């Protein structure tokens, strides 16, 4: 077979796996295409097996910075919302978005939206497609998506659903198989915007959090509501379920949480406690510990540390956590930070999009949601809104570019 024919056949196979990779359009040499596919297998464990202990996610030098992404209005774009869950599905190689809530109609008794959504959408790098799975989770606000360390499938965890008698009800943990959802277990803690992430080296997932809205609404509840107590839990490969974590547990509500490839730890920061905090915590596979103590006081913030609400994702190409924050109330430009394994650096000139305030009473979270798409490759930001279609931005390694 001639070289040109070989390239065409290999490109056709690449296109079948993910059109958004867009390798074929450039007709790159065979060696380059193979390198990209091998790198994808290493990043996603999609070709079998996870990362060995001590192995980091390798930067992929063969994939260029992302090209401008098509306008999400190209297709039947989802309506604007706050608090959706977003994650990359290794099976379909698409970003999956679930649920959230319209940015109107706050339940004043709890500080959460009175109306929630349970629709499922996919994003292929160029357009949105609404999916119609055979089975769907209940409507959820502030749920999280992580990768199951055992199956390498996308998990939907935690979130705020039914709040009968001002008590968050157990809504279950759900797994996405590429076409539909399946209920696989109960959530260890049922709260919106839990601190949740997976560690691909240690084959672990961590969920932590509480919801400050419900304790204040249920001061007289005896016994206290079961699912808004929060807590810290770890799920390890081979275990039968969730185990209570130990150490200096952060007890976060609405914290930015992601895996750090440099230190091989899960990092959580800029969440809310009863008194608030800007400190940074790390999960090393065995316990939580505070690794950065902020100088914030009850009346003054620490300008050297991030302030929430924030969300974070791992830029696998740059081997860094990237975090976007939307501090303050009212329309405001956000802030972007990166983590070098030890400390946070504020990114100047990041062109962080103007991010509106969350209308909910507590926390002003949910106005931005981040996830890394290795097939673009880029971190994608969903920006909450109260009208029109869902707004998006993409991170090119040094700044954000508005998609819509």
XYZ file of C-alpha atoms in Angstrom:
404
model
C 0.000 0.000 0.000
C 1.361 3.413 -0.898
C 2.289 5.875 1.850
C -0.592 8.226 0.983
C -3.047 5.332 1.138
C -1.644 4.275 4.529
C -2.128 7.777 5.885
C -5.720 7.903 4.616
C -6.667 4.547 6.218
C -5.114 5.508 9.545
C -6.782 8.915 9.429
C -10.135 7.279 8.800
C -9.669 5.207 11.945
C -8.781 8.281 13.946
C -11.861 10.091 12.642
C -14.035 7.177 13.725
C -12.747 7.468 17.292
C -13.207 11.204 17.583
C -13.827 13.628 14.755
C -12.897 16.516 17.043
C -9.265 15.379 17.140
C -9.136 16.751 13.598
C -5.870 15.007 12.713
C -6.993 13.903 9.292
C -7.709 17.377 8.031
C -4.019 18.177 8.281
C -2.923 14.850 6.653
C -0.099 14.514 9.108
C 2.596 11.844 8.680
C 1.772 8.384 9.948
C 4.338 8.610 12.754
C 2.691 11.717 14.173
C -0.794 10.180 14.131
C 0.426 7.068 15.933
C 2.145 9.212 18.566
C -1.086 11.043 19.295
C -3.079 7.844 19.715
C -0.489 6.338 22.048
C -0.508 9.501 24.127
C -4.303 9.331 24.404
C -4.075 5.766 25.667
C -1.584 6.841 28.305
C -3.648 9.809 29.413
C -6.984 8.085 29.661
C -6.096 4.470 30.444
C -8.520 3.772 27.606
C -6.214 1.146 26.113
C -6.099 -0.886 29.302
C -4.527 -0.369 32.696
C -3.938 2.698 34.805
C -0.780 4.630 35.609
C 1.905 2.818 37.554
C 2.895 4.225 40.962
C 5.361 7.050 40.428
C 4.315 7.565 36.823
C 2.961 10.982 35.847
C 0.693 11.960 32.998
C 3.192 12.698 30.184
C 2.925 16.011 28.361
C 1.909 15.402 24.765
C 4.345 17.369 22.629
C 2.741 16.185 19.385
C -0.626 17.896 19.981
C -0.623 21.626 19.176
C -2.541 24.233 21.202
C -6.283 24.031 20.547
C -7.644 25.728 17.492
C -10.653 28.014 17.943
C -13.677 25.946 18.890
C -16.895 26.323 16.953
C -19.712 28.386 18.389
C -21.826 26.177 20.700
C -24.906 27.614 19.026
C -23.894 25.426 16.067
C -26.441 22.749 16.829
C -29.163 22.541 19.420
C -27.220 24.194 22.257
C -28.390 23.644 25.842
C -30.158 26.529 27.555
C -28.086 28.609 29.981
C -27.865 27.277 33.522
C -25.828 27.229 36.724
C -24.355 24.288 38.592
C -24.181 21.604 35.859
C -21.861 18.594 36.133
C -19.249 18.286 33.368
C -16.720 15.556 32.600
C -14.858 13.745 29.814
C -16.204 10.334 28.829
C -13.338 7.982 27.820
C -15.778 5.682 26.010
C -17.398 8.116 23.569
C -14.498 10.591 23.814
C -16.979 13.407 24.317
C -17.567 15.923 27.070
C -20.761 15.063 28.948
C -22.876 17.650 30.762
C -25.690 16.789 33.147
C -28.294 18.798 35.000
C -27.841 22.058 36.825
C -30.544 24.655 37.328
C -31.971 27.717 35.628
C -30.463 30.868 37.123
C -33.874 31.954 38.386
C -36.312 30.817 41.043
C -34.133 30.419 44.132
C -35.703 28.544 47.035
C -35.346 31.144 49.790
C -35.692 28.550 52.536
C -32.535 26.700 51.492
C -30.587 28.997 49.193
C -30.865 26.508 46.315
C -32.752 26.709 43.016
C -36.360 25.634 43.278
C -36.144 24.108 39.785
C -33.449 21.634 38.780
C -32.616 19.860 35.510
C -31.856 16.254 34.580
C -30.965 16.570 30.902
C -27.805 15.028 29.395
C -25.757 16.690 26.626
C -22.554 15.889 24.732
C -20.007 18.314 23.256
C -17.778 17.053 20.422
C -15.578 20.126 20.121
C -17.816 21.735 17.528
C -21.434 21.346 18.565
C -23.771 20.288 21.350
C -26.081 17.288 21.044
C -28.861 16.528 23.497
C -28.796 12.866 24.446
C -31.790 10.791 25.428
C -30.495 7.974 27.633
C -32.806 5.120 28.532
C -32.255 5.847 32.231
C -31.395 9.189 33.824
C -30.461 10.341 37.337
C -32.875 12.612 39.185
C -32.657 16.345 38.620
C -29.517 17.614 40.389
C -27.890 20.968 41.085
C -24.145 21.098 41.795
C -23.384 17.417 41.115
C -19.814 16.428 40.205
C -18.319 14.129 37.565
C -15.198 12.073 38.258
C -13.582 9.043 36.670
C -14.202 5.771 38.492
C -10.716 4.511 39.453
C -11.789 0.886 38.938
C -13.792 0.939 35.710
C -12.413 4.129 34.106
C -16.007 5.173 33.491
C -17.566 8.531 34.193
C -19.314 8.818 37.569
C -21.928 11.364 38.606
C -21.626 11.953 42.346
C -23.343 14.006 45.040
C -25.379 17.145 44.206
C -28.581 18.682 45.542
C -31.836 17.095 44.451
C -35.023 16.650 46.405
C -35.019 18.689 49.607
C -38.158 17.509 51.351
C -38.496 19.142 54.787
C -35.256 21.036 54.079
C -33.271 17.789 54.169
C -31.203 16.702 51.172
C -32.357 13.252 50.109
C -30.072 10.457 48.930
C -30.042 10.595 45.126
C -27.457 7.919 44.386
C -24.220 7.637 42.443
C -24.592 7.121 38.688
C -22.309 5.650 36.011
C -22.273 6.646 32.329
C -21.531 3.785 29.901
C -21.353 5.936 26.784
C -25.069 5.817 26.059
C -27.075 5.662 29.298
C -26.894 6.110 33.071
C -26.970 3.322 35.672
C -27.411 3.662 39.439
C -24.383 1.966 41.020
C -24.338 2.993 44.702
C -25.434 5.524 47.275
C -23.443 8.721 47.679
C -21.268 8.858 50.805
C -22.256 12.526 51.146
C -25.158 14.188 49.321
C -24.359 17.888 48.938
C -24.044 20.380 46.081
C -20.549 21.264 44.867
C -18.705 18.574 46.799
C -14.921 18.509 46.594
C -14.485 15.515 44.270
C -11.596 14.215 42.152
C -9.823 11.038 41.049
C -6.153 10.134 41.397
C -5.094 7.970 38.391
C -1.784 6.957 40.019
C -3.296 5.671 43.263
C -6.556 4.480 41.686
C -8.565 6.478 44.189
C -11.479 8.858 44.217
C -12.160 11.377 46.976
C -15.395 13.147 47.908
C -15.641 15.754 50.655
C -18.070 18.470 51.600
C -21.004 19.881 53.483
C -23.765 22.297 52.586
C -23.977 25.411 54.752
C -27.530 26.149 53.583
C -29.228 23.198 55.231
C -27.726 23.314 58.743
C -28.844 26.949 58.966
C -32.310 26.020 57.724
C -32.553 23.021 60.036
C -31.074 24.299 63.291
C -33.844 22.626 65.280
C -33.693 19.287 63.454
C -33.218 16.408 65.914
C -31.467 14.253 64.927
C -29.540 16.379 62.410
C -30.266 15.599 58.738
C -28.178 12.663 57.597
C -26.964 13.871 54.232
C -26.069 17.472 54.932
C -23.552 16.649 57.645
C -20.820 16.326 55.032
C -17.597 14.515 55.668
C -14.504 13.213 53.922
C -14.465 9.912 52.115
C -11.983 7.997 49.986
C -12.707 5.249 47.480
C -9.780 2.998 46.664
C -9.375 0.401 43.932
C -10.402 -3.006 45.233
C -12.416 -1.669 48.133
C -16.075 -2.576 48.450
C -17.193 1.002 48.958
C -16.400 4.378 50.458
C -14.078 4.685 53.429
C -13.906 7.617 55.824
C -10.770 9.676 55.221
C -8.432 10.815 57.982
C -6.060 13.662 58.708
C -6.639 17.415 58.731
C -9.866 17.152 56.754
C -10.896 20.355 54.985
C -14.668 19.969 55.503
C -15.233 22.064 52.404
C -18.335 23.379 50.800
C -17.976 24.432 47.161
C -14.203 24.063 46.782
C -12.135 23.819 43.597
C -10.641 20.321 43.543
C -8.411 18.553 40.989
C -5.549 16.062 40.641
C -2.033 17.532 40.628
C 0.300 15.492 38.351
C 3.408 17.139 39.838
C 2.916 16.093 43.452
C 0.534 13.219 42.585
C -1.952 14.506 45.134
C -5.530 15.751 45.000
C -5.606 19.472 45.766
C -8.611 21.352 47.181
C -8.814 25.104 47.797
C -11.042 28.185 48.038
C -13.998 26.438 49.588
C -16.325 27.660 52.300
C -16.309 26.606 55.919
C -18.599 27.922 58.582
C -16.151 30.839 59.004
C -14.664 30.773 55.513
C -11.074 29.980 54.504
C -8.557 30.404 51.695
C -6.228 27.615 52.822
C -5.154 24.767 50.518
C -5.495 21.083 51.420
C -3.985 17.974 49.810
C -4.989 14.305 49.797
C -1.853 12.114 49.531
C -3.663 8.799 49.175
C -3.898 8.190 52.922
C -4.978 11.422 54.577
C -5.776 15.107 54.150
C -3.297 17.761 55.261
C -3.212 21.531 55.070
C -0.308 22.497 52.817
C -0.895 26.252 52.484
C -2.253 28.321 55.357
C -3.652 31.655 54.253
C -3.305 34.908 56.175
C -6.997 35.706 55.794
C -8.892 37.079 58.773
C -12.567 37.503 59.545
C -12.431 41.003 58.037
C -9.736 40.758 55.338
C -8.873 38.314 52.552
C -5.358 37.103 51.748
C -4.519 38.591 48.304
C -1.811 35.981 47.727
C -4.307 33.089 47.783
C -7.349 32.229 45.637
C -10.790 33.265 46.817
C -13.899 31.409 45.679
C -16.201 30.402 44.302
C -13.801 28.561 41.985
C -13.545 25.416 39.893
C -10.432 23.574 38.747
C -9.283 20.992 36.206
C -6.002 19.267 35.368
C -4.315 20.498 32.190
C -2.737 17.182 31.218
C -0.592 18.715 28.489
C 0.975 21.335 30.757
C 0.922 19.020 33.814
C -0.667 21.754 35.921
C -3.903 22.411 37.749
C -5.724 25.382 36.233
C -8.332 27.119 38.372
C -10.795 29.878 37.502
C -12.490 31.912 40.227
C -15.382 34.339 40.275
C -15.054 36.189 43.570
C -17.457 38.898 44.639
C -21.041 39.622 43.685
C -22.547 41.099 40.559
C -20.997 40.936 37.079
C -17.240 40.668 37.549
C -14.159 39.587 35.722
C -12.811 36.374 37.207
C -9.288 35.344 38.131
C -7.174 32.420 36.860
C -4.576 30.543 38.919
C -2.177 27.647 38.258
C -0.591 25.256 40.765
C 3.080 24.191 40.493
C 2.884 21.348 43.001
C 3.646 23.601 45.960
C 1.975 26.984 45.537
C -0.574 28.975 43.531
C 0.382 31.529 40.861
C -2.043 34.160 39.647
C -2.023 34.274 35.822
C -1.811 37.810 34.517
C -3.224 38.479 31.065
C -5.364 35.328 31.233
C -8.409 37.120 29.790
C -10.630 35.330 32.284
C -14.216 35.781 31.038
C -16.611 38.077 32.803
C -18.507 35.755 35.122
C -21.942 36.657 36.500
C -22.977 36.091 40.093
C -24.961 33.057 41.184
C -28.412 34.171 42.336
C -28.509 31.563 45.103
C -28.192 32.932 48.611
C -25.329 30.767 49.795
C -21.884 30.654 48.254
C -22.452 32.141 44.791
C -21.091 28.886 43.348
C -22.017 27.180 40.117
C -21.335 30.143 37.888
C -18.453 28.337 36.206
C -17.684 24.670 35.600
C -14.355 23.345 34.247
C -13.333 20.041 32.634
C -10.351 18.915 30.563
C -10.995 17.436 27.127
C -7.823 15.555 26.013
C -9.130 15.128 22.481
C -9.142 18.887 21.774
C -6.892 19.278 23.859
C -8.138 22.077 26.112
C -9.798 22.884 29.408
C -13.363 23.930 28.666
C -15.262 26.377 30.880
C -19.038 26.557 31.082
C -20.196 29.988 32.228
C -23.534 30.185 33.996
C -26.193 32.519 32.764
C -29.870 33.311 33.102
C -30.875 33.495 29.437
C -29.901 32.275 25.986
C -27.615 29.321 25.346
C -24.828 27.981 27.528
C -21.733 30.189 27.225
C -18.266 28.658 26.872
C -14.563 29.476 26.925
C -11.423 27.411 26.247
C -7.958 27.540 27.879
C -5.030 27.527 25.411
C -2.289 27.154 28.004
C -1.894 30.823 28.831
C -5.273 32.541 28.360
C -8.963 31.976 27.842
C -10.721 32.472 24.521
C -14.448 33.066 24.458
C -16.330 30.459 22.454
C -19.581 32.354 22.456
